[in-house]
Amino acid sequence: MQILVDLARCQGYAQCVFHAPEMFELHGEEALLYHPAVPDEQRERVLQAAAACPVQAILLGEGVSSGAR
Ligand code: SF4
């Protein structure tokens, strides 16, 4: 699973940081840092984080497998 945060929408509410502190980090008021690639063990937390975001700024997707590694 992959994370894409719409930073134009993100208001720095930090709900995502609260739910998945290993994936999201807030620097200052509005500078959100995040890890785009979600390890399996973080899936549940990331889903909760996305659901908790008050402005639905967190988009989740499954990576498209090209078969090439
Ligand atoms: S919960 Fe949403 S608005 Fe708040 S910091 Fe995370 S992405 Fe931004």
Coordinates of C-alpha atoms and ligand atoms in Angstrom, one line a residue:
M1 CA 0.0 0.0 0.0
Q2 CA 1.1 3.5 -0.7
I3 CA 0.4 6.9 0.8
L4 CA -0.1 10.1 -1.0
V5 CA -1.0 13.1 1.1
D6 CA -2.6 16.1 -0.6
L7 CA -0.5 18.7 1.1
A8 CA -2.6 21.5 -0.3
R9 CA -5.5 20.1 1.7
C10 CA -3.6 19.0 4.8
Q11 CA -4.2 21.5 7.6
G12 CA -1.7 20.0 10.0
Y13 CA -4.3 18.6 12.4
A14 CA -1.9 15.8 13.2
Q15 CA -4.6 13.1 13.5
C16 CA -2.6 10.9 11.2
V17 CA 0.5 11.4 13.4
F18 CA -1.5 10.3 16.4
H19 CA -2.7 7.1 14.7
A20 CA 0.5 6.2 12.8
P21 CA 3.4 7.9 14.4
E22 CA 5.9 5.8 12.5
M23 CA 4.5 6.8 9.2
F24 CA 3.6 10.5 9.7
E25 CA 5.6 13.2 11.3
L26 CA 4.7 16.8 11.7
H27 CA 7.5 19.5 11.6
G28 CA 6.3 22.8 12.8
E29 CA 2.7 23.8 12.2
E30 CA 2.0 22.5 8.7
A31 CA 5.0 20.6 7.4
L32 CA 3.9 17.1 7.2
L33 CA 6.4 14.4 6.4
Y34 CA 5.4 10.9 5.6
H35 CA 6.7 7.6 4.3
P36 CA 5.0 6.8 1.0
A37 CA 5.5 3.0 1.1
V38 CA 3.5 1.3 3.8
P39 CA 5.0 -1.9 5.3
D40 CA 2.4 -4.6 6.0
E41 CA 2.6 -4.2 9.7
Q42 CA 1.6 -0.5 9.5
R43 CA -1.4 -1.1 7.2
E44 CA -4.0 -1.0 9.9
R45 CA -2.6 2.1 11.5
V46 CA -2.4 3.9 8.2
L47 CA -6.0 3.0 7.4
Q48 CA -7.0 4.5 10.8
A49 CA -4.9 7.6 10.1
A50 CA -6.6 8.1 6.7
A51 CA -10.0 7.6 8.2
A52 CA -9.2 10.1 11.0
C53 CA -8.0 12.9 8.8
P54 CA -10.6 15.6 9.1
V55 CA -10.1 16.9 5.6
Q56 CA -9.5 13.5 3.8
A57 CA -6.1 14.6 2.7
I58 CA -4.6 11.1 2.9
L59 CA -5.0 9.0 -0.2
L60 CA -4.1 5.4 -0.2
G61 CA -3.4 3.1 -3.1
E62 CA -2.0 -0.2 -4.0
G63 CA 1.1 0.0 -6.1
V64 CA 0.8 -1.2 -9.6
S65 CA 2.9 -4.2 -10.0
S66 CA 4.7 -4.1 -13.3
G67 CA 6.3 -7.5 -12.8
A68 CA 9.7 -6.0 -13.3
R69 CA 11.9 -6.1 -10.2
Ligands
SF4_1 S1 -4.6 14.3 9.7 FE1 -4.9 15.1 7.7 S2 -4.9 17.3 8.0 FE2 -4.0 16.4 9.8 S3 -1.8 16.4 9.5 FE3 -2.6 14.4 8.8 S4 -3.0 14.6 6.6 FE4 -2.8 16.7 7.5

